[in-house]
Amino acid sequence: MAGSTLEIKDLHVEIEGQQILKGVNLTINGGEFHAVMGPNGTGKSTLASAVMGHPKYEVTKGEILLDGEDVLEMEVDERAQAGLFLAMQYPSEISGVTNSDFLRSAINAHREEGDEISLMKFIKEMDATMNTLDMDKNMAQRYLNEGFSGGEKKRNEILQLMMVQPAIAILDEIDSGLDIDALKVVAKGINEMRNSEFGCLMITHYQRLLNYITPDHVHVMMQGRVVKSGGPELAQRLEEEGYEWIKEELGIEDETVGQKA
Amino acid sequence: MTVEVSLPYNKEYVTQFSQGLQEPQWMKDLRLNALDKSESLPLPKPDKTNIQGWNFTEFNHHVAGETIDSLDQLPVEIKDFLDEEEEQKNLVIQRNHTLAFGTIDEKLKEQGVIFTDMATALREHGDLVEKYYMNDAVHMDEHRLTALHAALMNGGVFLYVPKNVQIEDPIQAIFWQEDPEASLINHILVVAEENSSVTYVENYISNNKEEKTSANIVAEVIAKDGAKVSFGAVDNFEKGTTVYANRRGVAYRDSVIEWALGQMNEGDTVSENITHLIGDNSHSNAKTVAIGRGDQKQNFTANITHFGKGSDGYILQHGVMKDKSSAIFNGIGKIEHGASKSNAEQESRVLMLSKDARGDANPILLIDEDDVTAGHAASVGRVDPIQLYYLMSRGISKFEAERLIIHGFLAPVVKQLPVEAVKRQLTQVIERKVY
């Protein structure tokens, strides 16, 4: 097995006193693409945010390990430096900081002091990656996410993903708000990342994304847990039949965790 | 309440000072009249800041500075303001109260552009200066500080751009308070005639951490019909200098006045920046960034008053407050009756880096006309934890993430300054003050 391994064990997470995750178990190995699916309000995005260390989410029980190291003991920046990446559903807008300056800081944060990327090499890589993602060149000089359309924000998240080259990436609803052409472009970028070392967890409630990025494993979340796992055929069945059959099979009436996440 | 001023400068002194500079009669009269008024007029009353005990009168009024033959003779701290790659063709360096270095592009001179220190301007272009000096923008008798300014003015520059002349290269002035107790009572007068355009940038600097003095600065910008003036400033007086800065613009029809003010003083500061949009379709964009630290007290007022129809005003004030400093940011958009189709927008934001600091953002809209649009946004708060989370999720340390956010917060002015060296210098000052 090459690459890194992210293990999520019996994860319980609260936000503002409300329990959202109630025991999630999931293991992602390098080289594997996983999809976590499920209706709205079942805890999918909470899972992503908790792994990255969002300040509003509190882990009350369970473990997250990256190659055996305790992720929960790490600060957010240390998690990133250890190899985690989260493409966010709602990335922050930061006025006055150009996309390009930000990206260079992010890349250098992953490198040793004294081994910073040269400006020329950085620009070359950024140009090439923006090209792949069909992004307007002037986006490099615009302020980070400020005034970006929904689609531009998503592409920008993937641009960061491709340039930072993390060991394990979580993509939180990277397909939402994208038209079909944009979705294809984003999928192309993500597929370029595929190799025997890179592990990826895609969160989505549409099968649509999975037409372009084929997952090795599919998981369904309901009531703050993974209730069903399978191969790509599971996603196919969800696309055709919806989620009702799973609820019936498991005797679930309300699949949400009691609050829209 | 009036406080007795015991001004160490009397009629005799002012008369001799004016004569010594060979000033025109009108200037001497103005000075004496103002000196008289300064004894009875009250201090200005900036909203929510009490300046009664501040030092506006104890200083050294006249200190000559040595002239320099070449820019190589300047100390590094002054050289920092100058572009190394590109030679500054239009430059005035004032050392204490006298001109140390001055140059202007010959081509501009031929077109009738005047850019020189105020003393020379008064001698050589007295009639032209008289037409605008404390007439249209700032009045001598507004309060004690304008009167003191008029009475004791001892430096500054005059910039005159004739009709239809477009100046592409920036015009730069450096005001260097080298003597620790010298008081810069600088008057900056910028006149842009019809359909002309000019970009001016000024730097103030001093080193007096302990010694006390005060600066009293008045800048007047007159933009005639169709003219465009872009005015940039970085104020960086040390702790010992108490600062009163009054920068005011008058914009006539179809004209534009843009302000980009980096208010980086270390001492107590009152700053007002007022623009009168007199003409129809005139436009002003007034941006200020400021940092407070130590036990510094500051008060910033940005005001755009609309008289002309279809006039457009935009105010931005961003402040970063540290330690035990306090600052008040007053943003005032005023639309007078008859200024229909005008638009007044403003944004005031204060970033608090310490629990002991105090920052107030007071957005005020005063509207006396129905057919207008206006809006304001104001906030006082700490660095947004969600922004920090986002940056840190890319591996950037908390320290570096905060640094990026703060520089970004102050970027609106940095970005607008015309000379690369001045941008860089302001960025360095921000870095030094925040960390």
XYZ file of C-alpha atoms in Angstrom:
696
model
C 0.000 0.000 0.000
C 1.459 3.307 -1.110
C 0.623 6.789 0.129
C -0.990 7.805 3.376
C -3.878 6.400 5.358
C -6.610 8.424 7.009
C -8.561 6.526 9.660
C -11.738 7.876 11.171
C -12.887 5.833 14.138
C -16.196 6.119 16.007
C -16.196 9.880 15.404
C -18.722 11.897 17.424
C -18.994 15.612 16.703
C -21.062 18.422 18.179
C -21.759 21.908 16.925
C -23.008 24.406 19.484
C -24.103 21.603 21.784
C -25.963 19.680 19.121
C -24.696 16.233 18.285
C -24.241 15.810 14.532
C -21.926 12.861 14.042
C -22.746 9.792 16.064
C -19.978 7.339 15.401
C -18.490 7.565 11.902
C -16.016 4.905 10.814
C -14.119 5.317 7.569
C -10.645 4.455 6.271
C -9.142 6.074 3.190
C -5.906 4.732 1.800
C -3.568 6.376 -0.659
C -4.603 5.558 -4.217
C -8.286 5.191 -3.303
C -11.205 7.416 -4.266
C -14.150 7.339 -1.866
C -17.525 8.987 -2.215
C -19.703 9.859 0.748
C -23.277 10.373 -0.314
C -26.492 11.069 1.466
C -29.414 13.440 1.633
C -29.041 16.925 3.088
C -28.636 17.223 6.816
C -27.112 13.818 7.462
C -23.705 15.052 8.624
C -21.562 14.806 5.472
C -20.138 18.310 5.570
C -19.672 18.087 9.331
C -17.437 15.098 8.748
C -15.282 17.111 6.336
C -15.067 20.133 8.639
C -14.267 18.037 11.712
C -11.381 16.308 9.972
C -9.878 19.664 8.988
C -10.489 21.231 12.419
C -13.153 23.887 11.818
C -13.328 26.021 15.008
C -17.074 25.534 15.473
C -16.997 21.749 15.506
C -16.166 19.861 18.641
C -15.102 16.241 18.595
C -16.600 14.612 21.668
C -15.559 11.038 21.048
C -13.548 8.927 18.640
C -10.287 9.272 16.753
C -8.881 10.610 13.534
C -5.485 9.236 12.571
C -3.257 10.080 9.654
C -0.604 7.397 9.231
C -1.155 6.586 12.883
C -0.650 10.184 14.046
C -3.404 11.745 16.138
C -4.943 14.431 13.908
C -7.148 15.757 16.703
C -4.046 16.856 18.586
C -2.927 18.966 15.621
C -3.722 22.616 14.862
C -5.436 23.279 11.540
C -2.181 24.293 9.816
C -0.408 21.220 11.164
C -3.120 18.994 9.718
C -2.545 20.588 6.327
C 1.206 20.214 6.642
C 0.733 16.573 7.592
C -0.950 16.044 4.220
C -4.658 16.786 4.621
C -6.586 19.107 2.338
C -10.202 20.206 2.332
C -11.783 21.762 -0.733
C -14.454 23.773 1.003
C -18.063 24.170 0.112
C -18.009 27.824 1.158
C -14.433 29.138 0.947
C -13.772 32.442 2.749
C -13.370 35.678 0.849
C -10.244 37.538 1.905
C -9.995 41.070 0.659
C -6.640 42.561 -0.194
C -4.844 39.212 -0.459
C -4.268 38.198 -4.044
C -5.002 34.667 -5.066
C -1.441 34.318 -6.251
C 0.171 35.569 -2.998
C -2.074 33.275 -1.008
C -1.282 30.278 -3.164
C 2.440 30.884 -2.899
C 2.191 31.143 0.897
C 0.248 27.877 0.923
C 2.842 26.089 -1.178
C 5.729 27.456 0.858
C 3.974 26.415 4.064
C 4.385 22.841 2.843
C 8.094 23.294 2.196
C 11.044 23.693 4.492
C 12.307 27.159 5.340
C 15.007 28.077 2.863
C 13.476 25.783 0.249
C 10.694 28.146 -0.891
C 9.418 27.780 -4.432
C 11.029 30.239 -6.831
C 8.762 32.906 -8.214
C 9.380 31.800 -11.802
C 8.620 28.173 -11.088
C 5.523 29.146 -9.135
C 4.140 31.330 -11.921
C 4.811 28.646 -14.477
C 3.025 26.006 -12.440
C 0.139 28.268 -11.648
C -0.300 29.252 -15.289
C -0.292 25.640 -16.389
C -2.753 24.569 -13.706
C -5.081 27.462 -14.389
C -4.958 26.462 -18.008
C -6.032 22.922 -17.187
C -8.929 24.295 -15.176
C -9.874 26.720 -17.917
C -9.500 29.673 -15.545
C -9.124 33.269 -16.585
C -5.498 34.402 -16.105
C -6.498 37.532 -14.241
C -7.916 35.371 -11.444
C -4.365 35.099 -10.130
C -4.301 38.803 -9.314
C -7.834 39.056 -7.971
C -8.391 39.040 -4.233
C -8.908 35.606 -2.758
C -12.459 34.476 -3.577
C -13.700 38.058 -3.413
C -16.477 38.537 -5.924
C -15.813 35.091 -7.407
C -18.875 33.338 -8.803
C -19.826 30.002 -7.265
C -18.152 28.183 -10.136
C -14.986 30.286 -9.900
C -14.694 29.503 -6.199
C -14.929 25.770 -6.885
C -12.279 25.933 -9.584
C -10.102 27.936 -7.286
C -10.370 25.236 -4.625
C -9.268 22.656 -7.173
C -6.449 24.935 -8.323
C -5.183 24.942 -4.726
C -5.617 21.194 -4.480
C -3.584 20.602 -7.603
C -0.798 22.950 -6.586
C -0.537 21.908 -2.953
C -0.577 18.185 -3.870
C -1.791 16.823 -0.543
C -1.655 13.156 0.501
C -5.377 12.985 1.286
C -8.012 15.399 0.011
C -11.615 15.839 1.045
C -13.828 17.564 -1.497
C -16.945 19.004 0.112
C -19.723 19.292 -2.493
C -17.274 20.393 -5.123
C -19.986 19.814 -7.719
C -22.676 22.045 -6.246
C -23.475 25.085 -8.310
C -21.471 23.918 -11.318
C -22.942 23.601 -14.770
C -22.078 20.520 -16.764
C -19.139 22.090 -18.626
C -17.603 23.421 -15.446
C -18.155 20.086 -13.767
C -16.234 18.342 -16.548
C -13.340 20.766 -16.180
C -13.203 20.334 -12.410
C -13.416 16.560 -12.792
C -10.557 16.646 -15.275
C -8.394 18.435 -12.725
C -9.252 15.979 -9.988
C -8.650 12.996 -12.258
C -5.196 14.353 -13.056
C -4.408 13.948 -9.383
C -5.177 10.249 -9.481
C -2.159 8.069 -8.808
C -1.197 5.223 -6.540
C -0.460 7.560 -3.626
C -3.239 10.139 -3.592
C -6.309 9.415 -1.501
C -9.561 11.297 -1.982
C -12.912 11.572 -0.237
C -15.654 13.216 -2.263
C -18.777 14.427 -0.510
C -21.803 14.874 -2.704
C -25.478 14.300 -2.777
C -25.628 13.847 -6.494
C -24.505 10.857 -8.438
C -23.713 13.277 -11.291
C -20.142 13.995 -10.128
C -19.430 10.282 -10.013
C -20.120 9.973 -13.728
C -16.903 11.881 -14.267
C -14.844 10.722 -11.313
C -15.332 7.050 -10.651
C -15.043 6.164 -6.984
C -13.598 2.905 -5.722
C -15.838 2.986 -2.656
C -19.215 4.562 -1.987
C -20.624 5.270 1.479
C -24.050 6.488 2.448
C -24.511 8.669 5.498
C -27.724 9.007 7.478
C -28.370 10.182 11.028
C -24.716 11.086 11.487
C -23.328 7.647 10.649
C -22.173 5.694 7.637
C -25.102 3.317 7.177
C -24.104 1.573 3.998
C -20.921 1.044 1.980
C -20.319 -0.510 -1.393
C -18.672 -0.101 -4.778
C -19.562 2.233 -7.665
C -22.715 0.210 -8.295
C -24.150 1.570 -5.034
C -23.982 5.099 -6.394
C -25.651 3.895 -9.567
C -28.526 2.384 -7.632
C -28.943 5.575 -5.576
C -29.131 7.549 -8.794
C -31.879 5.293 -10.103
C -33.878 4.652 -6.947
C -33.058 7.451 -4.497
C -32.449 6.899 -0.807
C -35.826 5.496 0.216
C -34.860 1.880 -0.181
C -31.965 2.262 2.223
C -34.199 3.873 4.793
C -36.679 1.005 4.445
C -33.968 -1.598 4.612
C -32.560 -0.098 7.806
C -35.841 0.981 9.348
C -34.923 4.682 9.321
C -37.781 7.170 9.333
C -35.975 10.477 9.515
C -32.515 10.313 7.984
C -31.365 13.719 9.247
C -29.552 14.412 12.490
C -32.324 16.692 13.667
C -30.894 19.864 12.226
C -30.060 20.908 8.722
C -26.293 20.969 8.622
C -14.614 76.219 27.169
C -11.602 78.136 26.010
C -8.128 77.509 27.199
C -5.670 80.356 27.395
C -3.021 80.008 24.739
C 0.296 81.445 25.447
C 1.657 81.424 21.966
C 5.372 82.080 21.981
C 5.033 83.806 18.625
C 3.746 87.371 18.446
C 2.989 89.978 15.774
C 6.523 91.146 15.613
C 7.852 87.659 15.100
C 5.299 86.869 12.378
C 5.955 90.128 10.576
C 9.679 89.542 10.556
C 9.234 85.936 9.509
C 7.076 86.958 6.560
C 9.435 89.752 5.547
C 12.415 87.457 5.850
C 10.819 85.191 3.247
C 9.992 88.192 1.047
C 6.362 87.200 1.032
C 3.748 89.282 -0.753
C 1.778 91.758 1.310
C -1.440 89.712 1.198
C 0.330 86.828 2.860
C 1.689 88.960 5.627
C -1.758 90.441 6.201
C -3.330 87.007 6.247
C -0.785 85.831 8.793
C -1.318 88.757 11.109
C -5.067 88.569 10.834
C -4.922 84.844 11.563
C -2.586 85.339 14.503
C -5.102 87.706 15.994
C -7.945 85.227 15.439
C -5.959 82.339 16.863
C -6.161 83.905 20.299
C -9.946 83.927 20.456
C -11.055 81.011 18.288
C -11.718 77.685 20.027
C -10.010 74.423 19.169
C -11.915 72.145 16.812
C -14.076 69.532 18.527
C -13.551 66.229 16.824
C -16.379 63.843 17.684
C -15.677 61.748 20.808
C -12.030 62.782 21.207
C -11.003 65.443 23.673
C -7.996 67.320 22.329
C -7.987 70.174 24.832
C -4.736 69.110 26.469
C -2.877 68.253 23.284
C 0.243 70.083 22.295
C -0.452 72.353 19.342
C 1.649 75.316 20.388
C 5.003 74.160 21.748
C 7.537 73.666 19.038
C 10.437 75.077 17.186
C 9.023 77.260 14.441
C 11.944 77.807 12.178
C 14.751 75.376 11.614
C 16.606 75.531 8.353
C 17.617 72.231 6.796
C 20.762 71.698 4.802
C 20.310 71.456 1.088
C 21.566 68.409 -0.741
C 23.208 68.249 -4.145
C 22.442 64.673 -4.918
C 19.950 62.115 -3.698
C 22.872 59.890 -2.687
C 23.389 62.173 0.295
C 20.048 61.188 1.781
C 19.912 58.792 4.710
C 18.429 55.372 4.011
C 15.142 56.171 5.754
C 14.485 58.937 3.229
C 15.874 57.063 0.248
C 13.277 54.411 1.028
C 10.639 56.717 -0.405
C 12.307 56.895 -3.779
C 12.133 54.394 -6.597
C 15.578 53.039 -7.288
C 14.770 51.669 -10.708
C 12.985 54.703 -11.946
C 14.345 58.164 -11.388
C 11.809 60.510 -9.866
C 11.540 63.403 -12.289
C 9.231 65.536 -10.191
C 10.383 65.706 -6.626
C 10.541 68.115 -3.722
C 12.345 67.215 -0.512
C 11.731 69.545 2.380
C 14.139 69.235 5.295
C 12.709 70.796 8.442
C 11.390 74.082 7.080
C 13.400 74.626 3.952
C 13.747 73.161 0.519
C 16.606 70.667 0.386
C 16.098 69.316 -3.101
C 13.728 70.109 -5.918
C 13.377 68.985 -9.464
C 10.731 69.018 -12.149
C 10.624 67.563 -15.616
C 11.632 70.257 -18.119
C 8.801 69.289 -20.431
C 6.243 69.906 -17.719
C 7.835 73.231 -16.936
C 7.475 74.237 -20.564
C 3.789 73.352 -20.397
C 3.366 75.725 -17.478
C 3.300 73.218 -14.661
C 4.491 74.637 -11.351
C 5.806 72.395 -8.617
C 7.857 74.067 -5.969
C 8.124 74.745 -2.259
C 5.582 77.191 -0.863
C 8.113 79.919 -0.020
C 9.355 80.039 -3.600
C 5.801 79.849 -4.952
C 4.795 82.850 -2.858
C 7.744 84.843 -4.183
C 7.444 83.825 -7.803
C 3.735 83.086 -8.269
C 2.175 85.134 -5.479
C -0.913 86.197 -7.422
C -1.732 82.670 -8.505
C -1.291 81.313 -4.991
C -3.409 84.133 -3.556
C -6.332 83.110 -5.751
C -6.632 79.737 -4.063
C -4.784 79.872 -0.753
C -7.316 79.315 2.052
C -10.153 80.573 -0.113
C -12.185 77.762 -1.621
C -11.346 74.778 0.539
C -10.078 75.565 4.029
C -10.791 78.875 5.731
C -8.359 80.538 8.050
C -10.967 81.291 10.718
C -12.597 77.871 11.109
C -11.012 77.285 14.493
C -7.826 77.889 16.401
C -5.785 75.331 14.479
C -6.606 76.698 11.025
C -5.834 80.174 12.317
C -2.548 79.029 13.840
C -1.755 77.313 10.586
C -2.371 80.463 8.557
C -0.377 82.599 10.976
C 2.653 80.341 11.217
C 2.729 78.350 7.971
C 6.379 77.447 7.426
C 6.537 74.893 4.636
C 4.706 72.925 1.999
C 4.415 72.900 -1.747
C 2.456 74.477 -4.553
C 1.432 72.304 -7.487
C -0.265 73.951 -10.421
C -1.415 72.105 -13.523
C -2.612 74.269 -16.428
C -5.649 73.549 -18.555
C -5.579 70.331 -20.609
C -2.207 69.231 -19.272
C -2.129 65.558 -18.376
C 0.789 64.598 -16.176
C 1.558 60.924 -16.324
C 4.521 60.605 -13.956
C 3.679 61.017 -10.301
C 4.652 64.192 -8.491
C 6.284 63.450 -5.165
C 6.983 65.488 -2.053
C 8.923 64.301 0.970
C 8.568 66.273 4.176
C 11.326 65.412 6.560
C 11.133 66.674 10.106
C 14.795 66.042 10.838
C 15.031 68.307 13.868
C 13.268 66.621 16.807
C 11.430 69.773 17.832
C 10.773 71.369 14.475
C 7.121 71.897 13.736
C 5.947 71.275 10.192
C 3.175 73.767 9.548
C 2.894 72.725 5.970
C 0.544 74.046 3.392
C -0.029 71.961 0.287
C -1.931 73.602 -2.499
C -2.839 71.575 -5.579
C -4.676 73.336 -8.380
C -5.726 71.342 -11.431
C -7.211 73.510 -14.152
C -9.904 72.368 -16.624
C -9.403 68.902 -18.061
C -5.987 68.426 -16.557
C -4.856 65.443 -14.556
C -2.181 64.816 -11.967
C -1.093 62.267 -9.396
C 0.574 63.613 -6.280
C 2.032 61.675 -3.372
C 3.553 62.964 -0.145
C 5.480 61.410 2.717
C 5.924 62.774 6.205
C 8.608 61.406 8.470
C 10.259 62.245 11.778
C 12.356 60.498 14.434
C 11.444 62.287 17.654
C 10.441 59.542 20.075
C 11.011 61.693 23.176
C 11.147 65.320 22.103
C 7.778 67.023 21.782
C 6.522 69.062 18.908
C 3.440 69.354 16.768
C 2.592 69.367 13.087
C -0.236 71.391 11.601
C -0.860 70.397 8.029
C -3.364 71.805 5.612
C -3.713 70.453 2.090
C -6.096 72.029 -0.385
C -6.975 70.377 -3.653
C -8.882 72.266 -6.297
C -10.112 70.233 -9.261
C -11.644 72.409 -11.949
C -14.167 71.159 -14.519
C -13.143 67.817 -15.943
C -9.897 67.665 -13.957
C -8.622 64.595 -12.178
C -6.447 64.702 -9.072
C -5.170 61.619 -7.350
C -3.703 62.463 -3.958
C -1.693 59.935 -1.961
C -0.049 60.362 1.422
C 1.855 58.364 3.969
C 2.092 60.161 7.309
C 4.712 58.675 9.566
C 5.548 61.130 12.332
C 7.156 59.670 15.444
C 5.594 59.606 18.899
C 6.731 63.072 19.953
C 4.814 64.852 17.218
C 1.168 65.683 17.828
C -0.508 65.946 14.454
C -3.351 67.992 13.090
C -3.917 67.180 9.413
C -6.623 68.769 7.361
C -6.849 67.651 3.751
C -9.646 69.118 1.785
C -10.811 68.964 -1.806
C -13.150 71.000 -3.947
C -14.399 69.249 -7.050
C -16.095 71.101 -9.874
C -18.150 69.720 -12.762
C -17.130 66.280 -14.069
C -13.988 66.326 -11.971
C -12.504 63.565 -9.851
C -10.575 63.757 -6.584
C -9.132 60.534 -5.232
C -7.520 60.273 -1.827
C -5.342 57.424 -0.566
C -4.125 58.249 2.929
C -1.882 55.966 4.943
C -2.106 57.461 8.432
C 0.790 55.825 10.215
C 1.710 58.405 12.840
C 2.957 57.210 16.202
C 1.719 60.237 18.124
C -1.730 61.599 18.889
C -3.441 62.598 15.681
C -6.532 64.443 14.518
C -7.107 64.085 10.838
C -9.913 65.373 8.725
C -10.358 64.724 5.061
C -13.262 66.581 3.523
C -14.280 66.771 -0.107
C -16.893 69.120 -1.466
C -18.479 67.819 -4.623
C -19.569 71.191 -5.947
C -20.038 70.423 -9.622
C -22.515 68.134 -11.339
C -21.168 64.641 -11.936
C -18.156 65.232 -9.770
C -16.697 62.243 -8.062
C -14.585 61.476 -5.032
C -13.099 58.343 -3.633
C -11.589 58.831 -0.184
C -9.622 55.977 1.311
C -7.855 56.013 4.651
C -5.995 53.291 6.482
C -4.636 53.760 9.978
C -2.921 51.820 12.725
C -3.027 52.667 16.415
C -0.582 51.302 18.965
C 0.808 52.050 22.408
C -1.400 54.561 24.183
C -1.928 56.616 21.064
C -5.178 58.552 20.612
C -6.450 59.299 17.147
C -9.493 60.752 15.489
C -10.186 60.413 11.774
C -12.976 62.133 9.925
C -13.713 61.499 6.292
C -16.473 63.617 4.865
C -17.798 63.906 1.339
C -20.441 66.566 0.885
C -22.528 66.546 -2.274
C -23.754 69.767 -3.827
C -23.663 68.859 -7.527
C -26.262 66.721 -9.240
C -25.256 63.163 -10.009
C -22.195 63.459 -7.792
C -20.682 60.277 -6.506
C -18.790 59.818 -3.228
C -17.187 56.765 -1.749
C -15.478 56.691 1.647
C -13.388 53.811 2.935
C -11.769 53.814 6.382
C -9.907 50.792 7.684
C -8.189 50.866 11.060
C -6.121 48.341 12.994
C -5.964 48.894 16.757
C -3.341 47.430 19.068
C -2.207 47.704 22.681
C -4.079 50.446 24.538
C -4.581 52.732 21.600
C -7.878 54.312 20.772
C -9.261 55.739 17.565
C -12.518 57.149 16.342
C -13.401 56.827 12.670
C -16.114 59.221 11.574
C -17.403 58.701 8.068
C -19.808 61.338 6.891
C -21.704 61.293 3.625
C -23.736 64.437 3.233
C -26.096 65.163 0.365
C -27.332 68.720 0.159
C -30.746 69.715 -1.133
C -30.682 69.857 -4.922
C -27.924 67.279 -5.372
C -30.329 64.847 -7.003
C -29.153 61.514 -8.453
C -26.176 61.615 -6.142
C -24.714 58.551 -4.535
C -22.996 58.462 -1.126
C -21.356 55.224 -0.078
C -19.084 54.475 2.821
C -17.386 51.640 4.581
C -15.716 51.876 7.993
C -14.065 48.857 9.520
C -11.918 48.523 12.596
C -9.887 45.440 13.387
C -9.127 45.022 17.078
C -5.926 43.186 17.911
C -6.030 43.750 21.653
C -8.760 43.745 24.264
C -7.476 46.987 25.742
C -7.650 48.910 22.484
C -10.641 50.981 21.584
C -12.012 51.593 18.144
C -15.216 53.279 17.065
C -16.630 53.388 13.585
C -19.301 56.040 13.202
C -20.913 56.053 9.805
C -23.160 59.046 9.319
C -25.422 59.823 6.380
C -26.999 63.265 6.243
C -29.388 63.531 3.348
C -31.474 66.519 2.373
C -32.625 65.357 -1.053
C -35.074 62.630 -2.074
C -33.774 61.346 -5.350
C -30.467 59.860 -4.202
C -28.831 56.582 -3.276
C -26.694 55.999 -0.225
C -25.288 53.162 1.785
C -22.920 52.366 4.561
C -21.236 49.414 6.171
C -19.445 49.530 9.491
C -17.872 46.921 11.694
C -15.598 46.675 14.690
C -14.220 43.263 15.513
C -11.408 40.821 15.771
C -9.768 38.846 12.986
C -12.447 36.525 11.601
C -11.811 32.974 12.913
C -13.358 31.464 9.786
C -10.932 33.377 7.556
C -8.080 32.189 9.752
C -9.355 28.624 9.513
C -9.490 28.833 5.737
C -5.922 30.101 5.395
C -4.593 27.682 8.008
C -6.315 24.774 6.253
C -3.759 25.369 3.495
C -0.879 24.896 5.908
C -0.321 28.586 6.605
C 0.562 29.226 10.268
C -1.775 31.260 12.437
C 0.772 34.069 12.648
C 1.235 34.218 8.891
C -2.520 33.922 8.271
C -3.206 36.904 10.534
C -0.440 38.799 8.819
C -1.978 38.178 5.401
C -5.429 39.214 6.615
C -4.137 42.451 8.189
C -2.078 43.455 5.165
C -5.100 42.649 3.013
C -7.290 44.773 5.245
C -4.973 47.752 4.734
C -4.379 47.053 1.039
C -6.961 49.473 -0.404
C -4.629 52.421 0.232
C -1.342 50.606 -0.408
C -2.639 49.493 -3.779
C -3.645 52.980 -4.818
C -0.384 54.770 -4.021
C 1.369 55.731 -7.240
C 5.080 55.259 -6.551
C 6.325 51.678 -6.071
C 8.797 52.768 -3.408
C 6.043 54.502 -1.450
C 3.880 51.381 -1.612
C 6.772 49.293 -0.385
C 7.597 51.760 2.349
C 3.996 51.822 3.587
C 3.936 48.027 3.592
C 7.118 48.043 5.700
C 5.648 50.572 8.112
C 2.528 48.436 8.478
C 4.687 45.374 9.105
C 6.734 47.198 11.738
C 3.746 48.647 13.535
C 1.664 45.496 13.628
C 4.462 43.096 14.643
